[in-house]
Short mmCIF file of C-alpha atoms and ligand atoms in Angstrom, two decimals:
data_model
loop_
_atom_site.label_atom_id
_atom_site.label_comp_id
_atom_site.label_asym_id
_atom_site.label_seq_id
_atom_site.Cartn_x
_atom_site.Cartn_y
_atom_site.Cartn_z
CA MET A 159 -0.11 0.06 -0.14
CA ASN A 160 1.38 3.40 -1.08
CA HIS A 161 0.71 5.95 1.65
CA ASN A 162 0.60 9.53 0.60
CA ILE A 163 0.53 11.89 3.55
CA HIS A 164 -1.58 14.37 1.64
CA ASP A 165 -4.33 11.83 1.44
CA GLN A 166 -4.89 11.98 5.05
CA ILE A 167 -5.76 15.68 4.66
CA PRO A 168 -9.25 16.54 5.12
CA VAL A 169 -11.43 17.25 2.09
CA ILE A 170 -10.68 20.65 0.76
CA LEU A 171 -14.01 22.65 0.63
CA PRO A 172 -15.04 26.09 -1.07
CA PRO A 173 -14.14 28.87 -0.99
CA ALA A 174 -10.41 27.48 -0.99
CA MET A 175 -8.01 28.57 -3.68
CA LEU A 176 -7.12 25.86 -5.97
CA GLY A 177 -3.88 25.91 -8.39
CA MET A 178 -3.77 25.13 -12.03
CA LEU A 179 -0.80 24.70 -14.09
CA GLY A 180 -1.42 25.82 -17.57
CA GLY A 181 -3.78 28.61 -19.05
CA GLY A 182 -5.10 26.91 -22.09
CA GLN A 183 -8.87 26.10 -22.69
CA LEU A 184 -8.69 23.05 -20.52
CA GLY A 185 -7.68 25.34 -17.63
CA ARG A 186 -10.43 27.73 -18.63
CA PHE A 187 -13.05 25.03 -18.26
CA PHE A 188 -11.53 23.98 -15.00
CA VAL A 189 -11.94 27.65 -13.85
CA ILE A 190 -15.53 27.66 -14.77
CA ALA A 191 -16.23 24.45 -12.98
CA ALA A 192 -14.27 25.56 -9.81
CA HIS A 193 -16.08 28.91 -9.74
CA GLU A 194 -19.57 27.26 -10.15
CA MET A 195 -18.64 25.26 -7.01
CA GLY A 196 -17.48 28.10 -5.06
CA TYR A 197 -13.65 27.78 -5.25
CA LYS A 198 -11.21 30.31 -6.09
CA VAL A 199 -8.52 29.45 -8.89
CA THR A 200 -4.83 30.66 -9.46
CA VAL A 201 -3.44 29.99 -12.94
CA LEU A 202 0.16 29.89 -13.71
CA ASP A 203 0.93 30.30 -17.38
CA PRO A 204 3.41 32.47 -19.10
CA ASP A 205 0.92 33.93 -21.64
CA THR A 206 -0.46 37.23 -20.56
CA ASN A 207 -3.56 36.42 -22.66
CA SER A 208 -4.04 32.77 -21.76
CA PRO A 209 -7.74 31.62 -22.07
CA ALA A 210 -7.77 30.53 -18.25
CA GLY A 211 -5.55 33.21 -16.84
CA LYS A 212 -7.98 35.95 -18.10
CA ILE A 213 -10.99 34.57 -16.07
CA ALA A 214 -8.99 33.13 -13.00
CA ASP A 215 -8.99 34.96 -9.68
CA VAL A 216 -5.29 35.09 -9.79
CA HIS A 217 -2.82 34.79 -12.66
CA ILE A 218 0.65 34.25 -12.04
CA CYS A 219 2.37 34.99 -15.41
CA ALA A 220 5.66 33.07 -15.21
CA ALA A 221 7.46 30.08 -16.82
CA PHE A 222 6.41 26.57 -15.62
CA ASP A 223 9.97 26.10 -13.99
CA ASP A 224 10.04 29.58 -12.27
CA LYS A 225 10.84 28.61 -8.65
CA ALA A 226 9.52 31.81 -7.16
CA ALA A 227 6.18 31.56 -9.14
CA LEU A 228 5.82 27.79 -8.00
CA LEU A 229 6.49 28.83 -4.42
CA LYS A 230 3.82 31.40 -4.66
CA LEU A 231 1.43 28.89 -6.06
CA ALA A 232 2.27 26.30 -3.29
CA ASN A 233 1.85 28.92 -0.55
CA THR A 234 -1.53 30.45 -1.77
CA CYS A 235 -3.22 27.34 -3.00
CA GLU A 236 -4.76 24.29 -1.01
CA ALA A 237 -4.29 21.85 -4.03
CA ILE A 238 -2.74 21.80 -7.40
CA SER A 239 -3.43 20.15 -10.62
CA THR A 240 -2.63 20.55 -14.34
CA GLU A 241 -4.19 20.95 -17.72
CA PHE A 242 -0.98 20.66 -19.74
CA GLU A 243 1.07 17.50 -19.75
CA ASN A 244 4.20 18.96 -20.77
CA VAL A 245 4.43 21.04 -17.55
CA PRO A 246 7.94 19.66 -16.12
CA ALA A 247 7.51 16.86 -13.84
CA ASP A 248 9.97 18.36 -11.44
CA SER A 249 7.87 21.40 -11.01
CA LEU A 250 5.10 19.04 -9.78
CA SER A 251 7.53 17.20 -7.53
CA PHE A 252 8.60 20.46 -6.06
CA LEU A 253 5.00 21.76 -5.37
CA ALA A 254 4.22 18.35 -3.89
CA GLU A 255 6.74 19.10 -1.12
CA THR A 256 4.18 21.70 0.18
CA LYS A 257 0.64 20.94 -1.19
CA PRO A 258 -1.16 17.88 -2.59
CA VAL A 259 -0.59 17.74 -6.31
CA ARG A 260 -3.16 15.42 -8.25
CA PRO A 261 -2.43 13.80 -10.71
CA SER A 262 1.18 13.07 -9.31
CA ALA A 263 4.40 14.06 -10.92
CA TYR A 264 4.89 10.31 -11.44
CA SER A 265 1.73 9.93 -13.52
CA VAL A 266 2.42 13.04 -15.63
CA ALA A 267 6.11 12.09 -16.16
CA ILE A 268 5.11 8.82 -17.78
CA ALA A 269 2.42 10.36 -19.83
CA GLN A 270 4.70 13.24 -21.09
CA HIS A 271 7.45 11.11 -22.46
CA ARG A 272 6.33 8.69 -25.46
CA VAL A 273 9.01 6.05 -24.58
CA SER A 274 8.19 5.96 -20.92
CA GLU A 275 4.49 5.72 -21.76
CA LYS A 276 4.84 2.76 -24.24
CA ASN A 277 7.10 0.85 -21.86
CA PHE A 278 4.66 1.46 -19.01
CA LEU A 279 1.85 0.30 -21.10
CA LYS A 280 3.50 -2.55 -22.38
CA HIS A 281 4.72 -3.71 -18.90
CA ALA A 282 1.40 -3.27 -17.65
CA GLY A 283 0.14 -5.79 -20.02
CA LEU A 284 -1.87 -3.48 -22.18
CA PRO A 285 -1.93 -3.95 -26.04
CA VAL A 286 0.11 -1.30 -28.12
CA ALA A 287 1.00 -0.96 -31.72
CA PRO A 288 4.43 -2.29 -32.65
CA PHE A 289 7.18 0.14 -31.92
CA GLU A 290 11.06 0.72 -31.66
CA VAL A 291 12.80 3.17 -29.39
CA ILE A 292 15.08 5.30 -31.46
CA ASN A 293 18.09 7.16 -29.77
CA GLU A 294 20.50 7.28 -32.63
CA VAL A 295 20.44 6.78 -36.52
CA GLU A 296 21.83 3.21 -36.05
CA ASP A 297 18.57 2.15 -34.21
CA LEU A 298 16.44 2.67 -37.26
CA PRO A 299 15.30 -0.64 -38.75
CA VAL A 300 16.44 -1.70 -42.22
CA ASP A 301 13.89 -1.52 -45.20
CA ASP A 302 12.77 -5.05 -45.09
CA SER A 303 11.51 -4.61 -41.39
CA GLU A 304 7.81 -5.32 -40.75
CA ILE A 305 7.51 -2.05 -39.05
CA TYR A 306 7.40 0.09 -42.35
CA PRO A 307 5.29 2.11 -43.22
CA ALA A 308 5.70 3.64 -39.90
CA ILE A 309 5.41 7.00 -38.05
CA LEU A 310 8.22 8.53 -36.19
CA LYS A 311 7.00 10.31 -33.20
CA VAL A 312 9.40 12.55 -30.82
CA ALA A 313 9.47 11.22 -27.45
CA ARG A 314 8.72 14.70 -25.97
CA PHE A 315 6.43 17.82 -26.56
CA GLY A 316 4.35 16.32 -29.33
CA TYR A 317 0.61 17.25 -29.58
CA ASP A 318 -2.09 17.56 -32.12
CA GLY A 319 -0.07 15.52 -34.69
CA LYS A 320 3.23 17.86 -34.26
CA GLY A 321 6.38 16.08 -33.93
CA GLN A 322 5.28 13.12 -36.17
CA VAL A 323 6.49 12.29 -39.67
CA ARG A 324 5.28 9.33 -41.78
CA VAL A 325 7.84 7.28 -43.21
CA LYS A 326 7.95 4.38 -45.71
CA ASN A 327 11.64 3.14 -45.39
CA GLN A 328 14.84 3.55 -43.50
CA HIS A 329 16.02 6.50 -45.69
CA GLU A 330 12.88 8.40 -45.03
CA ALA A 331 13.06 7.54 -41.40
CA GLN A 332 16.69 8.79 -41.14
CA LEU A 333 15.61 12.13 -42.82
CA ALA A 334 12.73 12.54 -40.33
CA PHE A 335 15.22 11.66 -37.34
CA MET A 336 17.61 14.56 -38.57
CA GLN A 337 14.69 16.82 -38.91
CA PHE A 338 13.98 16.17 -35.16
CA GLU A 339 17.64 17.03 -34.59
CA ARG A 340 18.23 13.29 -33.21
CA GLU A 341 15.87 13.90 -30.20
CA GLU A 342 14.75 10.51 -28.66
CA CYS A 343 11.71 9.09 -30.84
CA VAL A 344 9.42 6.09 -31.06
CA LEU A 345 9.10 4.53 -34.53
CA GLU A 346 5.79 3.05 -34.62
CA LYS A 347 4.09 0.88 -37.34
CA MET A 348 1.57 2.65 -39.27
CA LEU A 349 -1.61 0.64 -38.85
CA LYS A 350 -4.89 0.39 -40.85
CA LEU A 351 -7.41 1.49 -38.44
CA ASP A 352 -10.97 0.41 -38.42
CA TYR A 353 -11.74 3.43 -36.16
CA GLU A 354 -10.57 5.21 -33.08
CA VAL A 355 -12.31 5.52 -29.67
CA SER A 356 -11.17 7.09 -26.33
CA VAL A 357 -12.37 6.78 -22.69
CA VAL A 358 -12.27 9.52 -19.99
CA LEU A 359 -12.35 8.66 -16.57
CA ALA A 360 -11.90 10.16 -13.05
CA ARG A 361 -10.37 8.41 -10.13
CA ASP A 362 -10.68 9.71 -6.51
CA VAL A 363 -7.99 9.86 -3.55
CA HIS A 364 -9.71 6.57 -2.33
CA GLY A 365 -9.30 4.83 -5.77
CA ASN A 366 -13.01 4.94 -6.83
CA VAL A 367 -13.34 5.35 -10.43
CA ALA A 368 -16.21 7.17 -12.48
CA THR A 369 -15.88 6.33 -16.17
CA TYR A 370 -17.62 8.27 -19.08
CA PRO A 371 -19.08 6.34 -21.98
CA THR A 372 -16.71 5.73 -24.71
CA SER A 373 -16.58 8.07 -27.49
CA GLU A 374 -15.79 7.51 -31.17
CA ASN A 375 -13.40 9.93 -32.71
CA SER A 376 -12.28 11.10 -36.11
CA HIS A 377 -9.16 13.20 -36.90
CA LEU A 378 -8.35 15.48 -39.56
CA ASN A 379 -4.56 16.21 -40.15
CA GLY A 380 -3.90 14.36 -36.91
CA ILE A 381 -6.09 16.75 -34.67
CA LEU A 382 -9.35 15.60 -33.26
CA ASP A 383 -12.18 16.66 -35.45
CA VAL A 384 -15.38 14.91 -34.38
CA SER A 385 -16.38 12.87 -31.38
CA ILE A 386 -19.53 10.86 -31.20
CA ALA A 387 -20.88 9.86 -27.76
CA PRO A 388 -21.61 7.05 -26.99
CA ALA A 389 -19.71 5.39 -29.90
CA ARG A 390 -21.97 3.88 -32.34
CA GLY A 391 -23.05 0.10 -32.04
CA ARG A 392 -19.92 -1.73 -30.99
CA ASP A 393 -20.91 -2.21 -27.16
CA ALA A 394 -18.19 -5.08 -26.70
CA ILE A 395 -15.52 -2.71 -27.87
CA SER A 396 -16.73 0.15 -25.92
CA HIS A 397 -16.86 -1.74 -22.68
CA GLN A 398 -13.56 -3.32 -23.24
CA ALA A 399 -12.20 0.24 -23.85
CA GLN A 400 -13.44 1.33 -20.52
CA LYS A 401 -11.92 -1.73 -18.76
CA LEU A 402 -8.42 -0.96 -20.26
CA ALA A 403 -8.65 2.56 -19.26
CA ILE A 404 -9.46 1.62 -15.72
CA LEU A 405 -6.38 -0.75 -15.84
CA VAL A 406 -4.27 2.05 -16.94
CA ALA A 407 -5.61 4.35 -13.90
CA GLU A 408 -5.16 1.54 -11.44
CA LYS A 409 -1.58 0.71 -12.55
CA LEU A 410 -0.79 4.32 -12.29
CA ALA A 411 -2.26 4.64 -8.79
CA TYR A 412 -3.79 7.68 -10.31
CA THR A 413 -5.76 10.53 -8.95
CA GLY A 414 -7.51 12.96 -11.27
CA VAL A 415 -9.10 12.71 -14.70
CA LEU A 416 -7.44 10.74 -17.25
CA GLY A 417 -8.14 10.40 -21.09
CA VAL A 418 -6.95 7.12 -22.88
CA GLU A 419 -7.02 6.81 -26.67
CA PHE A 420 -7.36 3.82 -28.40
CA PHE A 421 -7.05 2.35 -32.00
CA VAL A 422 -9.32 -0.36 -33.17
CA CYS A 423 -7.55 -2.39 -35.71
CA ASN A 424 -8.84 -5.68 -36.98
CA GLY A 425 -11.67 -5.61 -34.41
CA GLU A 426 -8.88 -5.32 -31.79
CA LEU A 427 -8.28 -2.46 -29.23
CA LEU A 428 -4.71 -1.14 -29.04
CA VAL A 429 -4.00 1.67 -26.62
CA ASN A 430 -2.66 4.74 -28.60
CA GLU A 431 -1.65 7.21 -25.75
CA MET A 432 -2.92 8.77 -22.42
CA ALA A 433 -3.41 12.26 -21.20
CA PRO A 434 -3.13 13.10 -17.59
CA ARG A 435 -5.82 15.64 -17.62
CA PRO A 436 -9.32 16.28 -18.98
CA HIS A 437 -9.40 15.28 -22.84
CA ASN A 438 -10.67 17.07 -25.97
CA SER A 439 -12.90 14.08 -26.68
CA GLY A 440 -14.46 14.32 -23.30
CA HIS A 441 -15.70 17.94 -23.98
CA TYR A 442 -19.02 16.33 -24.82
CA THR A 443 -19.38 15.66 -21.07
CA ILE A 444 -20.01 19.56 -20.44
CA ASP A 445 -23.32 19.47 -22.01
CA ALA A 446 -24.40 15.68 -21.87
CA CYS A 447 -23.53 14.42 -18.67
CA VAL A 448 -24.38 14.92 -15.05
CA THR A 449 -20.87 15.75 -13.93
CA ASN A 450 -18.57 17.23 -16.42
CA GLN A 451 -15.06 16.17 -16.56
CA PHE A 452 -13.64 19.42 -15.26
CA GLU A 453 -15.99 19.27 -12.22
CA GLN A 454 -14.46 15.68 -11.82
CA GLN A 455 -10.88 17.14 -11.76
CA VAL A 456 -11.98 19.65 -9.13
CA ARG A 457 -13.43 16.89 -7.02
CA ALA A 458 -10.64 14.42 -7.43
CA MET A 459 -7.92 17.02 -6.48
CA THR A 460 -10.01 18.46 -3.56
CA GLY A 461 -10.67 14.90 -2.00
CA LEU A 462 -14.45 15.12 -2.70
CA PRO A 463 -16.21 12.02 -3.94
CA LEU A 464 -16.82 11.86 -7.56
CA GLY A 465 -20.07 13.13 -9.23
CA SER A 466 -22.30 10.88 -11.38
CA ALA A 467 -20.75 10.37 -14.88
CA ARG A 468 -24.15 9.30 -16.43
CA GLN A 469 -24.78 10.61 -19.76
CA HIS A 470 -28.27 12.07 -20.35
CA SER A 471 -28.20 13.01 -24.00
CA SER A 472 -26.42 11.85 -27.12
CA ALA A 473 -23.69 14.01 -28.17
CA VAL A 474 -21.58 15.02 -31.04
CA MET A 475 -18.64 17.40 -30.57
CA VAL A 476 -17.04 19.35 -33.40
CA ASN A 477 -13.84 21.08 -32.79
CA LEU A 478 -13.49 24.50 -34.10
CA LEU A 479 -10.09 25.16 -35.49
CA GLY A 480 -8.38 28.45 -36.63
CA ASP A 481 -8.53 27.41 -40.21
CA ILE A 482 -12.38 28.52 -40.50
CA TRP A 483 -11.46 31.99 -39.30
CA PRO A 484 -11.41 34.55 -42.26
CA ALA A 485 -7.96 35.85 -42.96
CA ASP A 486 -7.73 39.31 -41.13
CA VAL A 487 -6.36 41.19 -44.09
CA THR A 488 -6.79 44.50 -42.41
CA ALA A 489 -5.07 43.36 -39.28
CA ALA A 490 -8.11 45.06 -37.49
CA PRO A 491 -7.93 44.70 -33.72
CA ILE A 492 -10.92 42.53 -33.74
CA GLN A 493 -10.45 39.54 -35.56
CA LEU A 494 -12.98 38.60 -38.48
CA GLN A 495 -15.22 35.75 -37.26
CA PRO A 496 -16.76 32.71 -39.07
CA GLU A 497 -20.54 33.04 -39.78
CA TRP A 498 -21.79 31.81 -36.41
CA GLN A 499 -25.58 32.78 -36.85
CA HIS A 500 -26.72 29.51 -38.35
CA ALA A 501 -25.12 27.43 -35.78
CA LEU A 502 -26.40 29.61 -32.97
CA ASN A 503 -29.89 29.25 -34.38
CA ASN A 504 -29.99 25.60 -33.59
CA PRO A 505 -31.48 25.00 -30.10
CA GLN A 506 -29.73 21.54 -29.50
CA LEU A 507 -26.29 23.31 -30.01
CA LYS A 508 -24.08 24.33 -27.50
CA MET A 509 -21.40 26.71 -28.56
CA HIS A 510 -17.90 27.05 -26.55
CA LEU A 511 -15.36 29.65 -27.98
CA TYR A 512 -12.12 29.88 -25.91
CA GLY A 513 -11.61 33.73 -26.19
CA LYS A 514 -8.19 33.19 -28.10
CA GLN A 515 -7.32 36.45 -29.96
CA GLU A 516 -5.33 35.06 -32.67
CA ALA A 517 -6.85 32.50 -34.95
CA ARG A 518 -3.93 30.31 -36.66
CA SER A 519 -4.09 27.13 -38.49
CA GLY A 520 -4.53 24.06 -36.46
CA ARG A 521 -5.15 26.16 -33.39
CA LYS A 522 -8.08 25.02 -31.08
CA MET A 523 -10.22 28.01 -31.01
CA GLY A 524 -13.43 26.56 -29.79
CA HIS A 525 -16.05 23.59 -30.21
CA PHE A 526 -19.50 23.00 -30.35
CA THR A 527 -21.69 20.06 -29.21
CA VAL A 528 -25.04 18.88 -30.63
CA ILE A 529 -27.14 17.07 -27.94
CA ASN A 530 -30.16 14.94 -28.61
CA VAL A 531 -32.22 12.20 -27.50
CA SER A 532 -31.40 10.47 -30.76
CA ARG A 533 -27.78 9.95 -31.66
CA ASP A 534 -28.46 9.81 -35.35
CA GLU A 535 -30.08 13.14 -35.26
CA ALA A 536 -27.42 14.66 -33.19
CA ILE A 537 -24.98 13.24 -35.62
CA LYS A 538 -27.09 14.51 -38.76
CA GLN A 539 -27.19 18.09 -37.30
CA ALA A 540 -23.63 18.22 -36.30
CA MET A 541 -22.44 17.24 -39.55
CA GLN A 542 -24.58 19.65 -41.45
CA ILE A 543 -23.41 22.69 -39.33
CA ARG A 544 -19.83 21.18 -39.63
CA THR A 545 -20.21 21.49 -43.45
CA ASP A 546 -21.93 24.97 -43.23
CA LEU A 547 -19.01 26.10 -41.31
CA ASN A 548 -16.63 24.86 -44.09
CA ILE A 549 -14.76 22.54 -41.70
CA GLY A 550 -12.48 20.20 -43.45
CA GLU A 551 -12.35 22.22 -46.74
P1 ATP B 1398 -2.96 14.60 -29.48
O1 ATP B 1398 -2.02 14.52 -28.20
O2 ATP B 1398 -3.75 15.66 -30.00
O3 ATP B 1398 -3.91 13.24 -29.41
P2 ATP B 1398 -0.46 13.61 -30.91
O4 ATP B 1398 0.11 14.36 -31.59
O5 ATP B 1398 -0.05 13.02 -29.48
O6 ATP B 1398 -2.03 13.95 -30.66
P3 ATP B 1398 -1.01 10.79 -31.69
O7 ATP B 1398 -2.58 10.52 -30.86
O8 ATP B 1398 0.01 9.88 -31.55
O9 ATP B 1398 -0.56 12.19 -31.66
O10 ATP B 1398 -1.75 10.85 -33.30
C1 ATP B 1398 -2.61 11.51 -33.88
C2 ATP B 1398 -3.51 10.84 -34.69
O11 ATP B 1398 -2.70 10.34 -35.86
C3 ATP B 1398 -3.95 9.41 -34.14
O12 ATP B 1398 -5.27 9.77 -33.57
C4 ATP B 1398 -4.36 8.68 -35.44
O13 ATP B 1398 -5.43 9.17 -36.16
C5 ATP B 1398 -3.18 8.75 -36.25
N1 ATP B 1398 -2.02 7.88 -35.81
C6 ATP B 1398 -1.11 7.99 -34.84
N2 ATP B 1398 -0.36 6.99 -34.95
C7 ATP B 1398 -0.71 6.17 -35.77
C8 ATP B 1398 -0.56 4.73 -36.13
N3 ATP B 1398 0.63 4.00 -35.66
N4 ATP B 1398 -1.25 4.21 -37.21
C9 ATP B 1398 -2.27 4.83 -37.79
N5 ATP B 1398 -2.76 6.15 -37.44
C10 ATP B 1398 -2.08 6.61 -36.56
MG1 MG B 1399 -3.46 11.54 -29.70
#
């Protein structure tokens, strides 16, 4: 039994101040959930315009490894969490000397490094795609290896398909490895996917788990595009994905919200990767579940029991990337916007825009979720609005 002294600490109740490392949209939804419950939030993020920093009670504008800033966070907050898996694990360990940090530095350290993540999953007995660890050019397999065609993925700081190159042979793999300046990489077999699913769950300080219905995800250019929840008509797969996600959380002795992404390949599940925080594919929980994933994050970090993860409506979430924003030729202070009127006319649609000032290609600017009693109807409406907004063109 692994005893953490902080788990003896009584439940942290409102109006306590909670600390959040990272000021992106996930942090912003955390702030909203915490405020709803009566907590205050301090966000640490280096960006003066960060979406979460702008609505937090306190915004410490500093780097994630700034000792003075971390000390201020530790001294003024009752518990700390993160929304960004690339926060240095050392910063989390440092904070944990003073206050409870959930999830732990250990869990975040594993999830933020593709090699430790793959090795952890493999050793925990979870199915993963065939891969090789690449530290130097000589580690790249020769042309007749079964691993090709493959994807070279840098071990650190990859997200939304960044830091990934598809390669057909050793030569292409060598060029890609050079492009990544010989940073440690994982070379993963390119699989023919049937489809992709993910599971978001929350695990409290006592080990109780609340699992959300499995969602079915499609990607565009390596970035999540559409999530359908619950996933369509493959109950056995959905159920198995939930079981595997719970196993991941248990093997990590995890406290907090965890997102686990899966490939479905020849009818079998393979774990793709995990995120030690709320997940984009779990945004549907904001509008379609009794307790959303951000409230679960608040509950897990404060030692409260988890809320019900029951889904009350079918949901289809569509990401809104910077690509659909009109080019701002005049460089006017107010960025031109997509034509929202039609989407906003739909009474079943919930719009979420993150308040980011600059729209760039591939940047997550917002999302919408269509909810309905009928999943087919939600899909039909969401896909129509997606087309009307010129998404994917
Ligand atoms: P994010 O953190 O946003 O999920 P990421 O940059 O960490 O993205 P991955 O999840 O590794 O990237 O890959 C992004 C997408 O690329 C996957 O969801 C999948 O659609 C595709 N992909 C990745 N690896 C493979 C593979 N081995 N075979 C086939 N498709 C893959
Ligand atoms: Mg991914």
